[in-house]
CSV table of C-alpha atoms in Angstrom, one decimal:
chain,number,residue,atom,x,y,z
A,1,MET,CA,90.0,116.5,26.7
A,2,ARG,CA,93.7,116.1,26.8
A,3,VAL,CA,95.8,119.4,26.3
A,4,LEU,CA,99.6,118.8,25.9
A,5,LEU,CA,101.6,121.8,27.4
A,6,ASP,CA,105.1,122.4,25.6
A,7,THR,CA,108.1,124.3,27.2
A,8,ASN,CA,106.9,127.7,25.5
A,9,ALA,CA,103.5,127.2,27.0
A,10,LEU,CA,104.7,126.8,30.5
A,11,LEU,CA,106.9,129.9,30.4
A,12,MET,CA,104.0,132.1,29.3
A,13,PRO,CA,102.5,132.9,32.7
A,14,ALA,CA,105.8,134.4,33.6
A,15,GLN,CA,106.2,136.1,30.6
A,16,PHE,CA,103.1,137.3,29.7
A,17,GLY,CA,101.4,137.7,33.1
A,18,ILE,CA,98.5,135.2,32.4
A,19,ASP,CA,97.0,132.6,34.3
A,20,LEU,CA,97.3,129.7,31.8
A,21,TYR,CA,94.8,127.4,33.3
A,22,ASP,CA,92.1,129.7,33.7
A,23,GLU,CA,92.6,130.6,30.0
A,24,LEU,CA,92.4,127.1,29.0
A,25,MET,CA,89.4,126.5,31.2
A,26,GLY,CA,87.7,129.6,29.4
A,27,LEU,CA,88.5,128.0,26.0
A,28,PHE,CA,87.5,124.2,26.8
A,29,GLY,CA,85.8,124.0,29.9
A,30,ASP,CA,87.0,120.7,31.8
A,31,PHE,CA,90.3,119.5,30.4
A,32,GLU,CA,93.3,117.3,31.3
A,33,PRO,CA,96.6,119.1,31.2
A,34,VAL,CA,99.6,117.1,30.2
A,35,THR,CA,103.4,117.7,29.9
A,36,LEU,CA,106.1,115.5,28.6
A,37,GLU,CA,108.9,114.4,30.9
A,38,GLU,CA,111.4,115.8,28.3
A,39,VAL,CA,109.6,119.3,28.6
A,40,VAL,CA,110.1,119.3,32.4
A,41,GLY,CA,113.8,118.4,31.7
A,42,GLU,CA,114.1,121.4,29.4
A,43,LEU,CA,112.5,123.5,32.0
A,44,SER,CA,114.8,122.1,34.9
A,45,GLY,CA,117.9,123.0,32.6
A,46,LEU,CA,116.7,126.4,32.3
A,47,ALA,CA,115.6,126.9,35.8
A,48,ARG,CA,119.4,126.2,36.9
A,49,GLY,CA,120.4,129.7,35.2
A,50,ARG,CA,120.0,133.1,36.5
A,51,GLY,CA,117.9,136.0,35.3
A,52,ARG,CA,114.6,136.3,33.8
A,53,ASP,CA,114.4,133.3,31.8
A,54,ALA,CA,115.4,130.9,34.6
A,55,ALA,CA,112.8,132.6,36.8
A,56,ALA,CA,110.3,132.0,34.0
A,57,ALA,CA,111.4,128.5,33.9
A,58,ARG,CA,111.0,128.2,37.7
A,59,VAL,CA,107.4,129.2,37.3
A,60,GLY,CA,107.0,126.7,34.4
A,61,LEU,CA,108.0,124.0,36.7
A,62,ALA,CA,105.5,124.8,39.2
A,63,MET,CA,102.9,124.9,36.7
A,64,ALA,CA,103.9,121.4,35.2
A,65,ARG,CA,103.6,119.9,38.4
A,66,ARG,CA,99.7,120.9,38.2
A,67,SER,CA,99.6,118.5,35.0
A,68,THR,CA,100.1,114.8,34.5
A,69,VAL,CA,103.8,114.3,33.4
A,70,VAL,CA,104.2,111.4,31.0
A,71,PRO,CA,107.0,110.0,28.8
A,72,SER,CA,106.8,110.9,25.3
A,73,GLY,CA,107.5,107.2,24.1
A,74,SER,CA,109.3,108.6,21.1
A,75,ALA,CA,113.1,108.1,20.3
A,76,ALA,CA,113.1,111.6,18.1
A,77,GLU,CA,116.1,113.6,18.7
A,78,HIS,CA,114.3,117.1,19.3
A,79,VAL,CA,111.8,117.7,22.1
A,80,ASP,CA,109.5,119.5,19.3
A,81,ASP,CA,109.4,116.3,17.3
A,82,ARG,CA,108.4,114.3,20.6
A,83,VAL,CA,105.7,116.8,21.2
A,84,ILE,CA,104.3,116.5,17.4
A,85,GLU,CA,104.5,112.7,17.7
A,86,TYR,CA,102.9,112.2,21.2
A,87,ALA,CA,100.1,114.7,20.1
A,88,ARG,CA,99.3,112.8,17.0
A,89,ARG,CA,99.3,109.5,18.6
A,90,GLU,CA,97.1,110.8,21.8
A,91,GLY,CA,94.9,113.0,19.8
A,92,CYS,CA,96.0,116.0,22.1
A,93,ILE,CA,95.7,119.6,21.5
A,94,VAL,CA,98.9,121.4,21.9
A,95,VAL,CA,99.6,124.7,23.8
A,96,THR,CA,102.6,126.4,22.3
A,97,ASN,CA,103.8,130.0,21.8
A,98,ASP,CA,106.6,128.5,19.5
A,99,ARG,CA,105.8,129.8,15.9
A,100,GLU,CA,107.9,126.8,14.1
A,101,LEU,CA,106.3,124.2,16.4
A,102,ARG,CA,102.8,125.8,15.9
A,103,ASN,CA,103.2,125.7,12.0
A,104,ALA,CA,104.5,122.1,12.1
A,105,LEU,CA,101.7,120.9,14.3
A,106,LEU,CA,99.1,122.7,12.2
A,107,ARG,CA,100.6,121.0,8.9
A,108,GLU,CA,100.1,117.6,10.7
A,109,GLY,CA,96.5,118.4,11.3
A,110,ILE,CA,96.9,118.9,15.0
A,111,ASP,CA,94.9,121.7,16.7
A,112,VAL,CA,97.1,124.2,18.7
A,113,VAL,CA,96.4,127.0,21.4
A,114,SER,CA,98.6,130.1,21.0
A,115,MET,CA,99.0,133.6,22.4
A,116,ARG,CA,97.3,136.3,20.2
A,117,ARG,CA,97.3,140.0,20.8
A,118,GLY,CA,99.3,139.7,23.7
A,119,ARG,CA,97.3,138.4,26.7
A,120,THR,CA,94.7,136.2,24.8
A,121,LEU,CA,94.8,132.4,24.0
A,122,GLU,CA,93.5,131.6,20.6
A,123,LEU,CA,92.5,127.9,19.2
A,124,MET,CA,93.8,127.2,15.8
A,125,ARG,CA,92.3,124.3,14.0
A,126,GLY,CA,94.9,122.0,12.2
């Protein structure tokens, strides 16, 4: 099963102190983590800064290296739209903590994993 990690998902380990891959193993057992090149680009930009967000982005980049990084194959302007298109085309479950993206994915019938109650990941069926 392919699980697509967006920018917010890769920030969760530093922001919430969770082991993202362990949590996903608990939900799915075996899974294939996938990250879009555009998500890595967003994290790289954030990581160049200073402060808490930049530190979280550097952790996110390290997490992204543990997944398969792929091009989105989309010409959409926004990374969130590229995430939606890729997930629809490839049949992926998407991990995100972005409320707007989560709601858009669910409207499209795409399953989403998101944070609930501080430190728990929850699968929501689209």
